[in-house]
XYZ file of C-alpha atoms in Angstrom:
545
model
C -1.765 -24.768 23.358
C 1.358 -26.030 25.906
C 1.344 -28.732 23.300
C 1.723 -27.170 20.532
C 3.916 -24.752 21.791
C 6.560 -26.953 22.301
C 7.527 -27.013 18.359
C 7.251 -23.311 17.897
C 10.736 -21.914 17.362
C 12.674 -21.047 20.679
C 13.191 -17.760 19.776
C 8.790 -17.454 20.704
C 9.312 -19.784 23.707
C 12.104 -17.430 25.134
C 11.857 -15.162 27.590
C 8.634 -17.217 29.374
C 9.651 -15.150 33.185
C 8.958 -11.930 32.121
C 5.074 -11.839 31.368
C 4.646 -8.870 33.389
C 1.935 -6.994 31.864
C -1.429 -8.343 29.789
C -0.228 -5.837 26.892
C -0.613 -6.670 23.178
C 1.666 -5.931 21.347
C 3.923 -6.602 24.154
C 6.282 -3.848 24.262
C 9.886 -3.543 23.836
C 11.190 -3.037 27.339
C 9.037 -3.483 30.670
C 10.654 -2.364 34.266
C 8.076 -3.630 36.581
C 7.824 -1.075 40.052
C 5.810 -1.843 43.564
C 2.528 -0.846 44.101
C -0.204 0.652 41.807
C -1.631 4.240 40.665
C -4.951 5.634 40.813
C -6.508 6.673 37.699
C -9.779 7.636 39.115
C -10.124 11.331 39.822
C -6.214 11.668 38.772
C -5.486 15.360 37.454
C -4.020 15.166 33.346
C -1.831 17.732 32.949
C -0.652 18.033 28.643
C 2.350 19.807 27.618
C 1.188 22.707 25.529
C 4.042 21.894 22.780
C 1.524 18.491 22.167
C -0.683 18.808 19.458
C -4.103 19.639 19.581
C -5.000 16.275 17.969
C -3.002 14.824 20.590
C -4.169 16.542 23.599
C -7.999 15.953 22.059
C -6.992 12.024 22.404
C -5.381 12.330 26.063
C -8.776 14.196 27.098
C -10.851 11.427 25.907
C -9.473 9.197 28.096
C -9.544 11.609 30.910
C -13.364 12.072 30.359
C -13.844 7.992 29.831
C -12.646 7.807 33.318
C -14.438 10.179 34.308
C -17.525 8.789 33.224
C -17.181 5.183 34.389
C -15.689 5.961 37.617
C -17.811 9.148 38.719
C -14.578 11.151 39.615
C -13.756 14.134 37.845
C -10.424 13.715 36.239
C -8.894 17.432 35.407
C -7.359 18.462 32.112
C -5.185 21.644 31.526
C -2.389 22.466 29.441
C -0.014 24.133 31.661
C 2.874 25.966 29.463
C 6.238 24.969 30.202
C 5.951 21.563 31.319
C 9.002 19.847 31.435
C 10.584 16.707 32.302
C 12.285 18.339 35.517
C 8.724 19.595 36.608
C 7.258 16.269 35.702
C 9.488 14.552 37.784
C 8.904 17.120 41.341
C 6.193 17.336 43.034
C 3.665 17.014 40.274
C 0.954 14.168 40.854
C -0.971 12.437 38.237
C -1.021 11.922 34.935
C 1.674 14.236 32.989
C 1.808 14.231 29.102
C 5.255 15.544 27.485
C 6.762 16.511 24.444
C 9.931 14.598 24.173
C 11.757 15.656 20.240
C 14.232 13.217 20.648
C 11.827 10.051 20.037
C 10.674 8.490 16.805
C 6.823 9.733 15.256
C 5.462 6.159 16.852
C 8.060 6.214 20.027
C 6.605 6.765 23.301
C 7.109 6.193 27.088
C 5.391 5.633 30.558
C 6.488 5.692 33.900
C 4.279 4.743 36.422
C 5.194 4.992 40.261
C 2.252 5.436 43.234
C 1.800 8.823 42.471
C 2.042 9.637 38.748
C 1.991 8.602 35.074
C 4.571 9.988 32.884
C 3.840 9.974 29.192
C 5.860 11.023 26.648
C 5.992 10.742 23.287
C 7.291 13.152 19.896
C 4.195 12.710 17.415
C 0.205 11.841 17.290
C 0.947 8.143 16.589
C 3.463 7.999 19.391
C 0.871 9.786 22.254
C -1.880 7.501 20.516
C -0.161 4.603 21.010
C 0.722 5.452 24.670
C -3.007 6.119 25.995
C -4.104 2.316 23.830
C -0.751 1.155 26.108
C -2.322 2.233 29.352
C -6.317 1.586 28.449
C -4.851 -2.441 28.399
C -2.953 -1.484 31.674
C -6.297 -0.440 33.473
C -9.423 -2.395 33.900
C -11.218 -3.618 31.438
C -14.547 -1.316 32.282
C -12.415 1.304 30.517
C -13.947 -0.218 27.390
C -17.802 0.231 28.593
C -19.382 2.930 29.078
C -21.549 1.900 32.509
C -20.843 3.480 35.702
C -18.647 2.142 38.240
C -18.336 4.407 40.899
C -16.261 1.280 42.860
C -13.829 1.255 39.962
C -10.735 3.350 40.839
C -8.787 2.167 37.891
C -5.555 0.572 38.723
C -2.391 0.359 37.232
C 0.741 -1.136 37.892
C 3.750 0.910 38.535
C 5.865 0.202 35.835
C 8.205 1.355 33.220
C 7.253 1.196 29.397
C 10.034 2.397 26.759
C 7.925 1.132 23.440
C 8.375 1.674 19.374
C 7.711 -0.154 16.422
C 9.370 -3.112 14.341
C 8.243 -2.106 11.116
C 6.490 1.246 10.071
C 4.093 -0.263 7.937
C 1.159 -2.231 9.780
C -0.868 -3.572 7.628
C -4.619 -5.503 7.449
C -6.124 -5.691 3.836
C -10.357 -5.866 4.251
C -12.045 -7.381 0.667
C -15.070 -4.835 0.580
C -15.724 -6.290 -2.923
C -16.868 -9.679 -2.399
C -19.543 -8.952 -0.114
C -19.973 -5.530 1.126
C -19.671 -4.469 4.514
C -21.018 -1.254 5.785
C -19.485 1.667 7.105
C -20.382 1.215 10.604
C -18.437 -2.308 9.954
C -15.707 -0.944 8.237
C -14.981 1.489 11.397
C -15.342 -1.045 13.604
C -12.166 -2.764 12.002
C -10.695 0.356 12.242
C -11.304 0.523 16.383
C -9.554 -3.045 17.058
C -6.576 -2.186 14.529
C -5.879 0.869 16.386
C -6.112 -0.503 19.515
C -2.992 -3.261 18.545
C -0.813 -0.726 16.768
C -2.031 -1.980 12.982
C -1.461 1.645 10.735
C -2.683 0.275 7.528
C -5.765 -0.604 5.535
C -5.709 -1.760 2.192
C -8.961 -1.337 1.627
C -9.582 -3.747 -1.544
C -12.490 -2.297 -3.059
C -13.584 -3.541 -6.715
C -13.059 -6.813 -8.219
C -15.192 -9.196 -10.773
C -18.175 -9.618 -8.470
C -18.262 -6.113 -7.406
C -17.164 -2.487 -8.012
C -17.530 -0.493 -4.244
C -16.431 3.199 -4.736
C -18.248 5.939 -6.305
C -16.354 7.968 -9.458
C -18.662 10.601 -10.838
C -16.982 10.765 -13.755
C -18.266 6.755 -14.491
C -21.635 6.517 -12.765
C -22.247 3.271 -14.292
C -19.223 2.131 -12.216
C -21.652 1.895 -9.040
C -24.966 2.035 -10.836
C -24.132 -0.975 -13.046
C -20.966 -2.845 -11.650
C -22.303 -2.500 -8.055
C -24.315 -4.995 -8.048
C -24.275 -8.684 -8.962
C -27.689 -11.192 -10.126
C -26.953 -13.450 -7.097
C -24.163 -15.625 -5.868
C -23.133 -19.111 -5.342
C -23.994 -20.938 -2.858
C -20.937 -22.071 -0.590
C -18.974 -24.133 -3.278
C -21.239 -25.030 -5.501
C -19.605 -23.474 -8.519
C -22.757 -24.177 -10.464
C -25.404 -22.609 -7.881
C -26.875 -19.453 -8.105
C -28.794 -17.855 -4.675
C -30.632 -15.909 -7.094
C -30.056 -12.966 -4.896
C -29.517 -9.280 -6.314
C -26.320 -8.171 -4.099
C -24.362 -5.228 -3.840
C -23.828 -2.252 -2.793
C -21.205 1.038 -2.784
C -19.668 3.807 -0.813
C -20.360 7.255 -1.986
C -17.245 9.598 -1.978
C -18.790 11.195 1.208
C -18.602 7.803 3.008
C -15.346 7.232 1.720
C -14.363 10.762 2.738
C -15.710 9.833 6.321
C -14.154 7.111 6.528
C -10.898 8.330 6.081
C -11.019 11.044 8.729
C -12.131 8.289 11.046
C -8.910 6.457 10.469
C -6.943 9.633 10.645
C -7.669 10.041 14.443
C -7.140 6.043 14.529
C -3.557 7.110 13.112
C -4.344 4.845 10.399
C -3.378 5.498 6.710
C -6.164 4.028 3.941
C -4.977 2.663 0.954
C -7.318 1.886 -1.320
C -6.813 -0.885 -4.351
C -8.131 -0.534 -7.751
C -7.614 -4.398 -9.349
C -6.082 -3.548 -12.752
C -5.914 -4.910 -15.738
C -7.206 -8.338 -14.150
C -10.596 -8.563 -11.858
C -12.053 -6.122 -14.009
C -15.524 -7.577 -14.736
C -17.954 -5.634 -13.025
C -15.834 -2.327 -14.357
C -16.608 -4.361 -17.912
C -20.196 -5.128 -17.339
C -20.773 -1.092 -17.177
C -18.710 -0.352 -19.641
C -17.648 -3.111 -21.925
C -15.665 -0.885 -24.870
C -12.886 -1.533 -22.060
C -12.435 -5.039 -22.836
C -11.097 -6.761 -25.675
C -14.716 -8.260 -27.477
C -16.813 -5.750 -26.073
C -19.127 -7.929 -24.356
C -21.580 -8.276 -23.304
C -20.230 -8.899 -19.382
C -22.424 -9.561 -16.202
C -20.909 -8.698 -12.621
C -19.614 -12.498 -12.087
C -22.099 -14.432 -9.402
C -18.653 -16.878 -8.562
C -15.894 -17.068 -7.496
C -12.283 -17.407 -9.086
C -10.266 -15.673 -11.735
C -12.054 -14.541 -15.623
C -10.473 -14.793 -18.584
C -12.546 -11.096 -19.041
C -10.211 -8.429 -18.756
C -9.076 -4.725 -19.106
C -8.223 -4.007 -22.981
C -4.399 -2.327 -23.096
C -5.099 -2.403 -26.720
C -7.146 0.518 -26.484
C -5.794 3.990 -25.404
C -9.572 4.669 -23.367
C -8.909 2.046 -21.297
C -6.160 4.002 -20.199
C -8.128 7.431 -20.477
C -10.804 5.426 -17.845
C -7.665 4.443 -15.473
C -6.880 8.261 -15.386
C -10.116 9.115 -14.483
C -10.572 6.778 -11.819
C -7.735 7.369 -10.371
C -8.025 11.299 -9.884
C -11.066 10.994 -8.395
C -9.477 8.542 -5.845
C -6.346 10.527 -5.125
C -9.150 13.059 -4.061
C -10.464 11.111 -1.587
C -7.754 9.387 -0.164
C -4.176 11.312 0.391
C -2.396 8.041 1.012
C 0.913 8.229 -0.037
C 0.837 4.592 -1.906
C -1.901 4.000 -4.491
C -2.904 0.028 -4.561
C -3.115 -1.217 -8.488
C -3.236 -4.568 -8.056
C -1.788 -6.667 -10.821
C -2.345 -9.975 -9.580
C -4.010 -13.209 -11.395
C -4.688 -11.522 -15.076
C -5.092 -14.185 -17.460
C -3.691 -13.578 -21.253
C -6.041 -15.429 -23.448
C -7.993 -12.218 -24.492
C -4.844 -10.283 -25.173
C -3.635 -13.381 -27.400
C -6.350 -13.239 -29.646
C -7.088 -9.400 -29.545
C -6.130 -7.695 -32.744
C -5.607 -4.316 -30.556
C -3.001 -5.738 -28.093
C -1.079 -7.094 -30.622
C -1.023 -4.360 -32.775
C 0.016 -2.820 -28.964
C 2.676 -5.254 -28.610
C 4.082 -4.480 -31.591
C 4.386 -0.751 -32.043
C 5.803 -1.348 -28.438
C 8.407 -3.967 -29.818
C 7.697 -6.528 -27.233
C 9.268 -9.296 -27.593
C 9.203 -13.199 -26.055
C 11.926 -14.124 -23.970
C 12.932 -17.555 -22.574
C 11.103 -16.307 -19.226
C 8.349 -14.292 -20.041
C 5.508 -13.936 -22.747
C 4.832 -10.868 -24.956
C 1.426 -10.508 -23.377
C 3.822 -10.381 -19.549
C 5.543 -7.531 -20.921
C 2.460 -6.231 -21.959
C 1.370 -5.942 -18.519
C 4.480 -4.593 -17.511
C 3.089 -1.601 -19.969
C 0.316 -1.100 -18.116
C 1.805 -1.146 -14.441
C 4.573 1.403 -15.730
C 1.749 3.747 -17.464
C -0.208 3.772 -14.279
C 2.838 4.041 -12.182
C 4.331 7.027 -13.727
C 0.622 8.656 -14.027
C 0.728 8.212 -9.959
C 4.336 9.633 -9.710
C 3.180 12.435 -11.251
C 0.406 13.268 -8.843
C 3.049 12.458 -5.670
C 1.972 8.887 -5.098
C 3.671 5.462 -5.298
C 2.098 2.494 -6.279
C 2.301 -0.597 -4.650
C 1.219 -3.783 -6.206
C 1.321 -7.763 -5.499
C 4.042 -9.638 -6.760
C 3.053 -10.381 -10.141
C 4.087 -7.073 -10.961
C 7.562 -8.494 -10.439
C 7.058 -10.762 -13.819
C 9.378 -9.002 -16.664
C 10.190 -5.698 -16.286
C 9.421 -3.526 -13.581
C 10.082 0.485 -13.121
C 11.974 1.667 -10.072
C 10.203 2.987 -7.471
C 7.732 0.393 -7.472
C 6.699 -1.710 -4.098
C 5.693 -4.906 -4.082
C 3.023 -6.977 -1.964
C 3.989 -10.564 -1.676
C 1.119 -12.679 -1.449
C 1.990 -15.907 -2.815
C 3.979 -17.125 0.166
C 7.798 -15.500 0.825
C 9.097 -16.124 -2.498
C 8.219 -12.834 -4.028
C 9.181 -10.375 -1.183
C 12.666 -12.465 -1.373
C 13.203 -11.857 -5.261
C 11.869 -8.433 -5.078
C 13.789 -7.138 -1.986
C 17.008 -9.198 -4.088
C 16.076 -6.882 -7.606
C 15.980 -3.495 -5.056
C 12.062 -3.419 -4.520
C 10.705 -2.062 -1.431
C 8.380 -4.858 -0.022
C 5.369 -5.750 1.848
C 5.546 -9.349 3.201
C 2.104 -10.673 3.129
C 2.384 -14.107 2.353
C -0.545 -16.816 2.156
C 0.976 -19.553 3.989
C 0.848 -17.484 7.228
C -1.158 -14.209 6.914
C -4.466 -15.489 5.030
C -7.111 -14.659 7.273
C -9.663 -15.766 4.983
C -8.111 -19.595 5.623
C -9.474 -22.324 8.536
C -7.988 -21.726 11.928
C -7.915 -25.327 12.727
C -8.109 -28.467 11.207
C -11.891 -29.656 13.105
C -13.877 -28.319 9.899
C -17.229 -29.458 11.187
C -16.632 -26.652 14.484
C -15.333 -23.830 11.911
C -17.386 -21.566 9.720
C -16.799 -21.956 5.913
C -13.924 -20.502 4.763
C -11.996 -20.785 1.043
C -9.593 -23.729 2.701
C -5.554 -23.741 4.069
C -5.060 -24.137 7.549
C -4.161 -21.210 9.414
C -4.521 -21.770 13.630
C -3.051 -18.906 15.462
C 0.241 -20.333 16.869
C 1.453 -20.293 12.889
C 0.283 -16.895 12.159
C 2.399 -15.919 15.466
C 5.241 -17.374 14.246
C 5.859 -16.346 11.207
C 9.552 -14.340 10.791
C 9.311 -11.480 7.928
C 13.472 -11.760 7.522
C 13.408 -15.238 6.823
C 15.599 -16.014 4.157
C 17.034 -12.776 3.606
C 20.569 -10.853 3.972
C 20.784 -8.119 5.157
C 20.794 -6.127 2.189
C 17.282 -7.510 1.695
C 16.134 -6.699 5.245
C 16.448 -3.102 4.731
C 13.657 -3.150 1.897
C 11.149 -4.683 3.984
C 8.465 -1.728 4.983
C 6.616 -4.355 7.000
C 3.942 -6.674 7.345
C 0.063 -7.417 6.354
C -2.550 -9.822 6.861
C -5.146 -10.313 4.416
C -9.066 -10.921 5.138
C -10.594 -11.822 1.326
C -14.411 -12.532 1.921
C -15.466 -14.780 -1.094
C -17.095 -16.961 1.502
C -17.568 -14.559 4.356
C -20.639 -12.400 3.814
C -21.513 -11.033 7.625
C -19.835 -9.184 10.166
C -19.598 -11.316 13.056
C -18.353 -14.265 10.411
C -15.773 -11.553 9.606
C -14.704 -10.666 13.171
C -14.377 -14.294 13.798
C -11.828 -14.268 10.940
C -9.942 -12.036 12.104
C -9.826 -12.085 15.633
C -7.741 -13.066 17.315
C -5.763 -13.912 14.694
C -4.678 -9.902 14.214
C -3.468 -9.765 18.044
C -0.662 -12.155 16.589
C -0.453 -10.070 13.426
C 0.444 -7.097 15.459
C 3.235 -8.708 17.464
C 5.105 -9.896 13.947
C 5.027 -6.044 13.119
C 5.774 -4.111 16.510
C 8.016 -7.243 18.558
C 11.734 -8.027 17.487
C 12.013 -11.596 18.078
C 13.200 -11.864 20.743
C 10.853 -10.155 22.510
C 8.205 -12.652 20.943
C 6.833 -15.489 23.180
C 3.455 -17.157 21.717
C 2.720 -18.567 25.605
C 3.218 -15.610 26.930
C 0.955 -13.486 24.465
C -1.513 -16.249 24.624
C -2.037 -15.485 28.606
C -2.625 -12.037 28.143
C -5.157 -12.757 25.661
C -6.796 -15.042 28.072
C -6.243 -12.264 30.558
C -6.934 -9.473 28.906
C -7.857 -8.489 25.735
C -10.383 -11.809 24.947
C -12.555 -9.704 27.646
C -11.857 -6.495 26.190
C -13.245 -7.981 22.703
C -15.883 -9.178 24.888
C -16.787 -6.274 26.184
C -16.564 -3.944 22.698
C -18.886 -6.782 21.344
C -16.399 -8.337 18.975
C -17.318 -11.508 17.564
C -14.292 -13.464 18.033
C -12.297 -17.486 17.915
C -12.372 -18.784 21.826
C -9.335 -20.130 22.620
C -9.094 -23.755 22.698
C-alpha cells in the first residue's frame, strides 16, 4: 500500500501527522487533549429538549457498557441542562441540545472527567455515539462480559458534519435475493460509517422482489426464475428454480429498521427497460404479448415495457401507490437505464404513440428516445403529484427531460457533468470508481468471481465528486453512491466481501473535504480499528494486502 500510495493525488497524501484517532470517516476537525476518560460505570446525563428517539439511542450505549463492563452506567434526563452546567462540576457523559448546528452536525469534548455531546437532530446525536463506539474498545461491539474492560477514550475534541447530505450504497436484491436478516445487516455497517442511503434495487429481468397486492402475479409469477447460468457461461443453465420476495410487512420492517439507522430507503422500480419478469406475469404489458420467462442470464433484453398501451401506464400507477405506501422516501427510483428500442420500432402501438405525440427525429436523438422521455415525464409528474421526486440514471438525460428531475450517473462522470451543466440535481455514482460489483485487484485467481473492471480500494478512495466541474455545477451535486449489482454474487459473505472495505472509503468521499482525505492515514485506522470491529460483528470482509 506505501507503494501505491505514492501516485495517489497529494491532496490524499496530505496531512500524514495528524492521524490522531482510528475514526472512519475521519472527522472534520480533531483537538487531541492528555489523558483518557472512563466510560465504565460513567453517569449519562440527556438534555430533556433531545428527542426521545435520540435519548433511546444514547441509552443503548449506556446499557452496552453496562453489560460488557459489569458497571452500572446511569441514565436520567435532568431538565435544564445547559452548556454552562455541562461545563461545572458535572462528571460523565452529558448529552445537549445545541439549535445552532446542522440536522447531521455534532460535537464531543472529552477531558479526564467528562464527555460532552452535542448535537441539533437524531442524525447528528446518532452520528456522535457511532463517533465514540470507534473511540472506545472494540469489545463495545460484543456482547461478552469484560468486567476488566473500563472503556477508554482519549481526551479529545471532535467538531464533525457532513460533505454531502446524500450518502448513498445501492444493494441489487433482484439478481439473487438476499434475506432480510442480510439486508439489515447492510444496514448496521452503513450506519456505523455515516452512509444515509439505500437504493434498494429491487426488480429487474431475472427477478421481481416486492409484493403489490394489486398484481399478485408480480411475486407469484415474476419472483422466480427456471435456473441460472452458471458463472459466464452464457449458454448454461443450473437448472435451479430461484427466487424469492419481500412481503409489504418485510418491506415495512425493514424500513423502520433503517429509520433508527437514520437511513432513508429508496426503492427502484426498473422502467420501461428490465421489465421481463414484470412481462412474464403479465405479458399484455409488452409490445407482442409474449410469451416471456423470468430471464435465467444475464445482460440487457430486447423485451420491454409497451408505452404503446395506456395499461402499461395504468400498471405503473398501481405499482407505484402501493410503494409510496411502504416507503415515505422523498425520491422515488424509476430507473431508465439500458432500454433497448427494437420492440418499439416495430410495434404498431408505439408508433401510433409517437405520432399522436408528434415526436419527431432529431440529428441527436431517435423518435423511440423521445418516446422514453414520455414515459419518464408521465411517471415523474404522477410522483410529483403524490409529493415525491424521482430520481433516475443518466439515460434519462437523452432528449428531453422535465425539471425537477435528478439524475444518477452511472456510466462514469460524464453524465453528472452534463446534467449538473443542463440544471439537474445529481448523484455521482460513476462505474469507473464506485462499482462494487468489479475485482478489487488485478490477482484474479485469489478473488471471487465478479462481472470484471478493476476496482482495488486506493481508487475507490480517491475518487473527487467535483472533478471537472465549476462551480455552478458543484452546487447540484446532492452527493455520492456506490453500487453493489449481484449478477455474479449470490451469498452473503461473497457480498460482504464486495463491499467491505471498500464502503469505509466510500464514506470518506461523502463526509471528508479533501483535504481532510489521506488514503495512508485511513488505511491505519482500518488496520487499527475497524478491520477488528468487522471482525468482531462477523463481517465477511477483503484483508488488507
Amino acid at each position: 500500500m506505501a507503494i501505491i500510495s505514492l501516485f495517489l493525488p497529494l491532496s490524499l497524501r496530505a496531512k500524514s501527522e495528524e492521524v490522531k484517532i482510528n475514526v472512519i470517516p475521519y472527522p472534520q476537525s480533531v483537538t487531541m487533549g492528555n489523558g483518557t476518560f472512563k466510560s465504565a460505570g460513567a453517569n449519562f446525563n440527556c438534555d430533556q429538549a433531545i428527542g426521545s428517539e435520540s435519548q433511546r439511542v444514547i441509552k443503548e450505549l449506556a446499557d452496552k457498557i453496562t453489560l460488557i463492563s459489569g458497571k452500572t452506567c446511569s441514565f436520567a434526563t435532568p431538565v435544564g441542562l445547559t452548556p454552562s452546567i455541562a461545563q461545572g462540576k458535572m462528571k460523565g457523559f452529558i448529552f445537549l441540545k445545541n439549535a445552532s448546528y446542522g440536522p447531521e452536525e455534532y460535537s464531543i469534548d472529552i477531558t479526564k472527567k467528562k464527555c460532552i455531546v452535542q448535537a441539533n437532530g437524531y442524525n447528528g446525536f446518532l452520528y456522535a455515539v457511532m463517533t465514540l463506539k470507534q473511540l472506545m474498545p472494540v469489545a463495545i461491539f460484543s456482547d461478552d462480559l469484560d468486567p476488566n474492560q473500563a472503556f477508554l477514550m482519549p481526551c479529545v475534541s471532535i467538531k464533525d458534519s457532513p460533505r454531502f447530505a446524500y450518502r448513498g450504497f445501492m444493494l441489487d436484491c433482484a439478481r439473487h435475493f438476499f434475506s432480510v436478516e442480510e439486508v439489515k445487516k447492510c444496514l448496521d455497517v452503513m450506519a456505523l460509517y455515516k452512509i444515509n442511503r439505500l437504493h434498494w434495487h429491487l426488480t429487474d429481468d431475472q427477478g421481481w422482489r416486492v409484493e403489490i397486492k394489486k398484481y399478485p402475479r408480480l411475486t407469484e409469477v415474476g419472483a422466480y426464475r427456471n435456473g441460472t447460468m452458471i458463472g459466464k457461461d452464457w449458454k448454461s443453465n443450473d437448472g435451479k428454480r430461484y427466487g424469492g420476495y419481500y412481503t409489504q410487512a418485510q418491506l415495512r420492517d425493514v424500513v423502520a429498521y433503517a429509520q433508527k439507522l437514520g437511513i432513508t430507503i429508496i426503492p427502484e422500480i426498473d422502467l420501461p427497460g428490465h421489465m421481463v419478469a414484470a412481462l412474464a406475469a403479465y405479458p399484455n404489458l409488452g409490445c407482442t404479448g409474449g410469451p416471456y420467462e423470468v430471464s435465467t442470464k444475464w445482460g440487457i433484453m430486447d423485451q420491454v415495457l409497451c408505452p404503446g398501451k395506456e395499461d402499461m401506464f395504468t400498471f405503473l400507477e398501481g405499482v407505484f401507490t402501493e410503494l409510496m405506501d411502504i416507503f415515505p422516501s422523498e425520491y422515488i427510483h424509476i430507473g431508465g437505464d439500458e432500454c433497448p428500442k427494437t420492440e418499439w420500432e416495430k410495434c404498431p402501438a408505439c408508433q401510433a404513440k409517437i405520432k399522436e405525440l408528434g415526436l419527431k427525429a432529431t440529428k441527436d436523438h431517435t423518435a423511440e428516445q423521445y418516446l422514453q422521455n414520455y414515459v419518464t415525464a408521465r411517471m415523474q409528474k404522477f410522483l410529483n403529484d403524490h409529493g415525491r421526486k424521482i430520481i433516475g440514471w443518466d439515460e434519462i438525460l437523452e432528449g428531453d427531460l422535465a425539471e425537477g428531475a435528478t439524475v444518477m450517473s452511472w456510466r462514469g462522470v460524464k453524465g453528472g457533468i452534463e446534467a449538473s451543466k443542463r440544471g439537474f440535481d445529481v448523484v455521482m455514482s460513476p462505474n469507473s470508481y464506485l462499482y462494487f460489483d468489479y475485482y478489487q485487484s488485478q490477482n484474479l485467481d485469489k478473488e471471487p468471481l465478479a462481472i470484471g473492471g478493476d476496482l482495488p480500494i486506493e481508487k475507490v478512495y480517491g475518487y473527487e465528486p467535483f472533478e471537472g466541474m465549476d462551480a455552478s455545477q458543484q452546487k447540484h451535486i446532492l452527493g455520492v453512491q456506490a453500487n453493489l449489482w449481484t449478477e455474479y454474487i449470490a451469498t452473503p459473505s461473497h457480498l460482504e466481501y464486495m463491499m467491505l472495505p471498500r464502503m469505509l472509503a466510500l464514506s470518506e468521499i461523502q463526509w471528508c473535504k479533501p483535504e481532510d482525505k489521506n488514503f495512508d492515514r485511513f488505511m491505519t485506522s482500518f488496520k487499527a480499528e475497524s478491520a477488528r470491529i468487522l471482525d468482531t460483528l462477523g463481517y465477511s470482509y477483503r484483508k488488507p494486502e
